Amino acid sequence: GYLAKHTLFPCPDPKLGKGVLVQTTLWGNLILGPTARDVGNEEARKMSSAAVQEYILAKCKLLVPGFDPRETFHAFCGARAKSDRGDWIIEHSKNDARMIHVAGIDSPGLAGSPA
Protein backbone atom coordinates (compact mmCIF):
# COMPACT_ATOMS: atom_id res chain seq x y z
CA GLY A 1 0.00 0.00 0.00
CA TYR A 2 0.81 3.66 -0.07
CA LEU A 3 2.70 5.02 2.92
CA ALA A 4 1.88 8.60 1.92
CA LYS A 5 -1.09 9.80 -0.12
CA HIS A 6 0.12 13.37 -0.60
CA THR A 7 3.40 15.22 -0.96
CA LEU A 8 4.72 15.97 2.52
CA PHE A 9 6.96 19.02 2.75
CA PRO A 10 7.81 20.36 6.21
CA CYS A 11 9.49 23.68 6.90
CA PRO A 12 13.13 23.67 5.73
CA ASP A 13 16.03 23.48 8.14
CA PRO A 14 17.54 26.99 8.12
CA LYS A 15 21.09 25.61 8.50
CA LEU A 16 21.01 22.88 5.87
CA GLY A 17 19.09 24.17 2.92
CA LYS A 18 15.76 23.58 1.29
CA GLY A 19 14.57 20.70 3.44
CA VAL A 20 13.36 17.22 2.69
CA LEU A 21 10.08 16.10 1.18
CA VAL A 22 8.31 12.79 0.76
CA GLN A 23 6.38 12.15 -2.43
CA THR A 24 4.55 9.06 -3.71
CA THR A 25 5.03 7.79 -7.27
CA LEU A 26 2.20 6.35 -9.37
CA TRP A 27 3.40 2.90 -8.32
CA GLY A 28 3.33 3.63 -4.59
CA ASN A 29 7.09 3.99 -4.14
CA LEU A 30 8.34 6.90 -2.09
CA ILE A 31 10.66 9.60 -3.38
CA LEU A 32 12.70 11.08 -0.53
CA GLY A 33 14.52 14.34 -0.63
CA PRO A 34 15.88 16.49 -2.06
CA THR A 35 18.03 18.55 0.14
CA ALA A 36 20.51 21.20 -0.88
CA ARG A 37 23.73 22.20 0.82
CA ASP A 38 25.15 25.67 0.34
CA VAL A 39 28.90 25.39 -0.25
CA GLY A 40 29.31 28.63 1.69
CA ASN A 41 27.99 26.88 4.82
CA GLU A 42 30.99 25.13 6.38
CA GLU A 43 28.89 22.74 8.50
CA ALA A 44 26.92 21.60 5.45
CA ARG A 45 30.01 21.41 3.23
CA LYS A 46 31.80 19.08 5.66
CA MET A 47 28.95 16.54 5.78
CA SER A 48 29.87 13.22 4.18
CA SER A 49 27.55 11.63 1.63
CA ALA A 50 26.65 9.02 4.27
CA ALA A 51 25.76 11.80 6.73
CA VAL A 52 23.57 13.48 4.10
CA GLN A 53 21.80 10.18 3.41
CA GLU A 54 21.23 9.61 7.13
CA TYR A 55 19.91 13.18 7.45
CA ILE A 56 17.41 12.63 4.62
CA LEU A 57 16.30 9.25 5.97
CA ALA A 58 15.86 10.60 9.51
CA LYS A 59 13.75 13.53 8.26
CA CYS A 60 11.63 11.17 6.15
CA LYS A 61 11.11 8.79 9.08
CA LEU A 62 9.61 11.74 11.00
CA LEU A 63 7.12 12.29 8.17
CA VAL A 64 6.41 8.61 7.42
CA PRO A 65 7.18 6.50 10.51
CA GLY A 66 6.37 3.26 8.65
CA PHE A 67 9.06 3.83 6.03
CA ASP A 68 11.78 1.18 5.99
CA PRO A 69 15.11 2.60 4.69
CA ARG A 70 16.09 -0.90 3.53
CA GLU A 71 13.46 -0.52 0.79
CA THR A 72 15.44 2.31 -0.82
CA PHE A 73 16.57 1.25 -4.26
CA HIS A 74 17.87 4.42 -5.93
CA ALA A 75 19.89 7.40 -4.81
CA PHE A 76 20.71 10.45 -6.90
CA CYS A 77 22.89 13.49 -6.43
CA GLY A 78 23.78 16.54 -8.41
CA ALA A 79 25.09 20.05 -8.29
CA ARG A 80 23.02 23.16 -8.81
CA ALA A 81 25.07 26.20 -9.65
CA LYS A 82 24.05 29.50 -8.11
CA SER A 83 24.37 32.86 -9.79
CA ASP A 84 26.73 35.45 -8.35
CA ARG A 85 24.48 38.15 -9.86
CA GLY A 86 21.95 37.91 -7.03
CA ASP A 87 19.21 36.81 -9.43
CA TRP A 88 18.38 34.15 -11.96
CA ILE A 89 20.03 34.29 -15.37
CA ILE A 90 17.58 34.12 -18.28
CA GLU A 91 19.02 35.71 -21.40
CA HIS A 92 19.39 35.30 -25.14
CA SER A 93 22.61 33.77 -26.39
CA LYS A 94 25.03 36.25 -27.93
CA ASN A 95 26.10 33.56 -30.42
CA ASP A 96 22.75 32.08 -31.48
CA ALA A 97 19.48 34.05 -31.46
CA ARG A 98 17.53 30.78 -31.25
CA MET A 99 19.09 29.92 -27.88
CA ILE A 100 18.19 31.15 -24.41
CA HIS A 101 20.54 30.59 -21.47
CA VAL A 102 18.88 29.72 -18.17
CA ALA A 103 21.08 29.33 -15.08
CA GLY A 104 21.33 29.85 -11.35
CA ILE A 105 17.65 29.13 -10.73
CA ASP A 106 16.77 28.16 -7.16
CA SER A 107 13.45 26.80 -5.90
CA PRO A 108 10.69 27.39 -6.82
CA GLY A 109 12.40 28.29 -10.05
CA LEU A 110 10.45 28.37 -13.26
CA ALA A 111 7.53 26.57 -11.59
CA GLY A 112 6.84 29.86 -9.81
CA SER A 113 7.01 31.94 -13.00
CA PRO A 114 3.22 32.24 -13.56
CA ALA A 115 2.87 33.78 -10.09
Coordinates of N, CA and C in Angstrom, one line a residue:
G1 N 0.8 -1.2 0.0 CA 0.0 0.0 0.0 C 0.8 1.3 0.0
Y2 N 0.2 2.3 -0.1 CA 0.8 3.7 -0.1 C 1.1 4.1 1.3
L3 N 2.3 4.5 1.6 CA 2.7 5.0 2.9 C 2.4 6.5 3.0
A4 N 2.2 7.2 1.9 CA 1.9 8.6 1.9 C 0.9 8.8 0.7
K5 N -0.1 9.5 1.0 CA -1.1 9.8 -0.1 C -0.9 11.2 -0.8
H6 N -0.1 12.0 -0.1 CA 0.1 13.4 -0.6 C 1.6 13.7 -0.5
T7 N 2.0 14.7 -1.1 CA 3.4 15.2 -1.0 C 3.5 15.8 0.4
L8 N 4.5 15.5 1.2 CA 4.7 16.0 2.5 C 6.0 16.8 2.5
F9 N 5.8 18.1 2.8 CA 7.0 19.0 2.7 C 7.0 19.9 4.0
P10 N 7.7 19.5 5.0 CA 7.8 20.4 6.2 C 8.6 21.6 6.0
C11 N 8.7 22.5 7.0 CA 9.5 23.7 6.9 C 11.0 23.3 6.8
P12 N 11.7 24.0 5.9 CA 13.1 23.7 5.7 C 14.0 24.0 7.0
D13 N 15.1 23.2 7.1 CA 16.0 23.5 8.1 C 16.8 24.7 7.7
P14 N 16.8 25.8 8.5 CA 17.5 27.0 8.1 C 19.0 26.8 8.0
K15 N 19.6 25.8 8.6 CA 21.1 25.6 8.5 C 21.5 24.8 7.3
L16 N 20.6 23.8 6.9 CA 21.0 22.9 5.9 C 20.2 22.9 4.6
G17 N 19.7 24.0 4.2 CA 19.1 24.2 2.9 C 17.6 24.0 2.8
K18 N 17.2 23.5 1.7 CA 15.8 23.6 1.3 C 14.9 22.6 2.0
G19 N 15.4 21.7 2.7 CA 14.6 20.7 3.4 C 14.4 19.4 2.7
V20 N 13.6 18.6 3.2 CA 13.4 17.2 2.7 C 11.9 17.0 2.5
L21 N 11.5 16.4 1.4 CA 10.1 16.1 1.2 C 9.9 14.6 0.9
V22 N 8.7 14.2 1.1 CA 8.3 12.8 0.8 C 7.2 12.9 -0.3
Q23 N 7.4 12.1 -1.4 CA 6.4 12.1 -2.4 C 6.1 10.7 -2.9
T24 N 4.9 10.4 -3.3 CA 4.6 9.1 -3.7 C 4.5 9.0 -5.2
T25 N 5.1 8.0 -5.8 CA 5.0 7.8 -7.3 C 3.7 7.1 -7.6
L26 N 3.4 7.0 -8.9 CA 2.2 6.3 -9.4 C 2.2 4.9 -8.9
W27 N 3.3 4.3 -8.7 CA 3.4 2.9 -8.3 C 3.4 2.7 -6.8
G28 N 3.3 3.8 -6.0 CA 3.3 3.6 -4.6 C 4.7 3.7 -3.9
N29 N 5.8 3.8 -4.7 CA 7.1 4.0 -4.1 C 7.2 5.4 -3.6
L30 N 8.1 5.6 -2.6 CA 8.3 6.9 -2.1 C 9.6 7.5 -2.7
I31 N 9.5 8.8 -3.0 CA 10.7 9.6 -3.4 C 11.0 10.4 -2.2
L32 N 12.2 10.4 -1.7 CA 12.7 11.1 -0.5 C 13.7 12.1 -0.9
G33 N 13.6 13.3 -0.3 CA 14.5 14.3 -0.6 C 13.8 15.4 -1.4
P34 N 14.4 16.3 -2.1 CA 15.9 16.5 -2.1 C 16.3 17.3 -0.9
T35 N 17.5 17.5 -0.8 CA 18.0 18.6 0.1 C 19.1 19.3 -0.6
A36 N 19.5 20.4 -0.2 CA 20.5 21.2 -0.9 C 21.5 21.7 0.2
R37 N 22.7 21.7 -0.1 CA 23.7 22.2 0.8 C 24.4 23.4 0.2
D38 N 24.5 24.5 0.8 CA 25.2 25.7 0.3 C 26.6 25.5 0.6
V39 N 27.5 25.6 -0.4 CA 28.9 25.4 -0.2 C 29.5 26.5 0.6
G40 N 28.8 27.6 0.8 CA 29.3 28.6 1.7 C 29.1 28.3 3.2
N41 N 28.3 27.3 3.5 CA 28.0 26.9 4.8 C 29.0 25.8 5.2
E42 N 29.9 26.1 6.1 CA 31.0 25.1 6.4 C 30.5 23.8 7.0
E43 N 29.5 23.9 7.9 CA 28.9 22.7 8.5 C 28.3 21.8 7.4
A44 N 27.5 22.4 6.5 CA 26.9 21.6 5.5 C 28.0 21.0 4.5
R45 N 29.0 21.8 4.2 CA 30.0 21.4 3.2 C 30.8 20.2 3.8
K46 N 31.0 20.1 5.1 CA 31.8 19.1 5.7 C 31.0 17.8 5.9
M47 N 29.7 17.8 5.6 CA 28.9 16.5 5.8 C 29.3 15.5 4.7
S48 N 29.6 14.3 5.1 CA 29.9 13.2 4.2 C 28.6 12.8 3.5
S49 N 28.7 12.1 2.4 CA 27.6 11.6 1.6 C 26.7 10.7 2.5
A50 N 27.4 9.9 3.3 CA 26.6 9.0 4.3 C 25.9 9.8 5.3
A51 N 26.4 10.9 5.8 CA 25.8 11.8 6.7 C 24.6 12.5 6.1
V52 N 24.7 12.9 4.8 CA 23.6 13.5 4.1 C 22.4 12.5 3.9
Q53 N 22.8 11.2 3.6 CA 21.8 10.2 3.4 C 21.1 9.9 4.7
E54 N 21.8 9.8 5.8 CA 21.2 9.6 7.1 C 20.3 10.8 7.5
Y55 N 20.7 12.0 7.2 CA 19.9 13.2 7.4 C 18.6 13.1 6.7
I56 N 18.6 12.8 5.4 CA 17.4 12.6 4.6 C 16.5 11.5 5.2
L57 N 17.1 10.4 5.5 CA 16.3 9.2 6.0 C 15.7 9.6 7.3
A58 N 16.4 10.2 8.2 CA 15.9 10.6 9.5 C 14.7 11.6 9.4
K59 N 14.8 12.6 8.5 CA 13.8 13.5 8.3 C 12.5 12.8 7.7
C60 N 12.8 11.9 6.8 CA 11.6 11.2 6.2 C 10.9 10.3 7.1
K61 N 11.7 9.6 8.0 CA 11.1 8.8 9.1 C 10.2 9.6 10.0
L62 N 10.5 10.9 10.2 CA 9.6 11.7 11.0 C 8.3 12.0 10.3
L63 N 8.3 12.1 9.0 CA 7.1 12.3 8.2 C 6.3 11.0 7.9
V64 N 7.0 9.9 7.7 CA 6.4 8.6 7.4 C 7.1 7.6 8.3
P65 N 6.6 7.4 9.6 CA 7.2 6.5 10.5 C 7.3 5.0 10.0
G66 N 6.4 4.6 9.1 CA 6.4 3.3 8.7 C 7.4 3.0 7.5
F67 N 8.1 4.0 7.1 CA 9.1 3.8 6.0 C 10.2 3.0 6.5
D68 N 10.6 2.0 5.7 CA 11.8 1.2 6.0 C 12.9 1.6 5.0
P69 N 14.0 2.2 5.6 CA 15.1 2.6 4.7 C 15.7 1.5 3.9
R70 N 15.5 0.2 4.3 CA 16.1 -0.9 3.5 C 15.4 -1.1 2.2
E71 N 14.2 -0.4 2.0 CA 13.5 -0.5 0.8 C 13.9 0.5 -0.2
T72 N 14.9 1.3 0.1 CA 15.4 2.3 -0.8 C 16.2 1.6 -1.9
F73 N 15.9 1.9 -3.2 CA 16.6 1.3 -4.3 C 17.3 2.2 -5.2
H74 N 17.1 3.5 -5.1 CA 17.9 4.4 -5.9 C 18.3 5.6 -5.1
A75 N 19.4 6.2 -5.4 CA 19.9 7.4 -4.8 C 20.5 8.3 -5.9
F76 N 20.2 9.5 -5.9 CA 20.7 10.5 -6.9 C 21.4 11.6 -6.2
C77 N 22.3 12.2 -6.9 CA 22.9 13.5 -6.4 C 23.2 14.4 -7.6
G78 N 23.4 15.6 -7.3 CA 23.8 16.5 -8.4 C 24.3 17.8 -7.8
A79 N 24.6 18.7 -8.7 CA 25.1 20.1 -8.3 C 24.2 21.1 -9.0
R80 N 23.8 22.1 -8.2 CA 23.0 23.2 -8.8 C 23.8 24.4 -8.6
A81 N 24.3 25.0 -9.7 CA 25.1 26.2 -9.7 C 24.2 27.4 -9.3
K82 N 24.8 28.3 -8.5 CA 24.0 29.5 -8.1 C 24.7 30.7 -8.8
S83 N 23.9 31.7 -9.1 CA 24.4 32.9 -9.8 C 25.0 33.8 -8.8
D84 N 26.1 34.4 -9.2 CA 26.7 35.5 -8.4 C 26.1 36.8 -8.6
R85 N 25.1 36.9 -9.5 CA 24.5 38.2 -9.9 C 23.4 38.5 -8.9
G86 N 23.0 37.6 -8.0 CA 22.0 37.9 -7.0 C 20.6 37.7 -7.6
D87 N 20.5 37.1 -8.8 CA 19.2 36.8 -9.4 C 19.4 35.7 -10.4
W88 N 18.3 35.2 -10.9 CA 18.4 34.1 -12.0 C 18.9 34.7 -13.3
I89 N 19.5 33.9 -14.1 CA 20.0 34.3 -15.4 C 19.1 33.7 -16.4
I90 N 18.4 34.5 -17.1 CA 17.6 34.1 -18.3 C 17.9 35.1 -19.4
E91 N 18.6 34.7 -20.4 CA 19.0 35.7 -21.4 C 19.3 35.0 -22.7
H92 N 19.1 35.8 -23.8 CA 19.4 35.3 -25.1 C 20.9 35.1 -25.3
S93 N 21.2 34.0 -26.1 CA 22.6 33.8 -26.4 C 23.2 34.9 -27.3
K94 N 24.4 35.3 -27.1 CA 25.0 36.2 -27.9 C 25.5 35.6 -29.2
N95 N 25.6 34.3 -29.2 CA 26.1 33.6 -30.4 C 25.0 33.0 -31.3
D96 N 23.8 32.7 -30.7 CA 22.8 32.1 -31.5 C 21.4 32.6 -31.0
A97 N 20.7 33.4 -31.8 CA 19.5 34.1 -31.5 C 18.4 33.0 -31.1
R98 N 18.5 31.8 -31.5 CA 17.5 30.8 -31.2 C 17.7 30.2 -29.9
M99 N 18.8 30.5 -29.2 CA 19.1 29.9 -27.9 C 18.8 30.9 -26.8
I100 N 18.4 30.4 -25.6 CA 18.2 31.1 -24.4 C 19.0 30.4 -23.3
H101 N 19.8 31.2 -22.6 CA 20.5 30.6 -21.5 C 19.7 30.8 -20.2
V102 N 19.6 29.7 -19.4 CA 18.9 29.7 -18.2 C 19.8 29.1 -17.1
A103 N 20.1 29.8 -16.1 CA 21.1 29.3 -15.1 C 20.8 30.0 -13.7
G104 N 21.4 29.3 -12.7 CA 21.3 29.9 -11.3 C 19.9 29.9 -10.8
I105 N 19.0 29.0 -11.2 CA 17.6 29.1 -10.7 C 17.4 28.2 -9.5
D106 N 17.1 28.9 -8.4 CA 16.8 28.2 -7.2 C 15.3 27.8 -7.1
S107 N 14.9 27.1 -6.1 CA 13.5 26.8 -5.9 C 12.7 28.1 -5.6
P108 N 11.5 28.3 -6.0 CA 10.7 27.4 -6.8 C 11.0 27.5 -8.3
G109 N 12.0 28.3 -8.7 CA 12.4 28.3 -10.0 C 11.3 28.7 -11.0
L110 N 11.4 28.0 -12.2 CA 10.4 28.4 -13.3 C 9.0 27.9 -12.9
A111 N 8.9 27.0 -12.0 CA 7.5 26.6 -11.6 C 6.8 27.7 -11.0
G112 N 7.5 28.7 -10.4 CA 6.8 29.9 -9.8 C 6.7 31.0 -10.8
S113 N 7.0 30.8 -12.0 CA 7.0 31.9 -13.0 C 5.6 32.5 -13.3
P114 N 4.5 31.7 -13.3 CA 3.2 32.2 -13.6 C 2.8 33.1 -12.4
A115 N 3.3 33.0 -11.2 CA 2.9 33.8 -10.1 C 3.4 35.2 -10.3

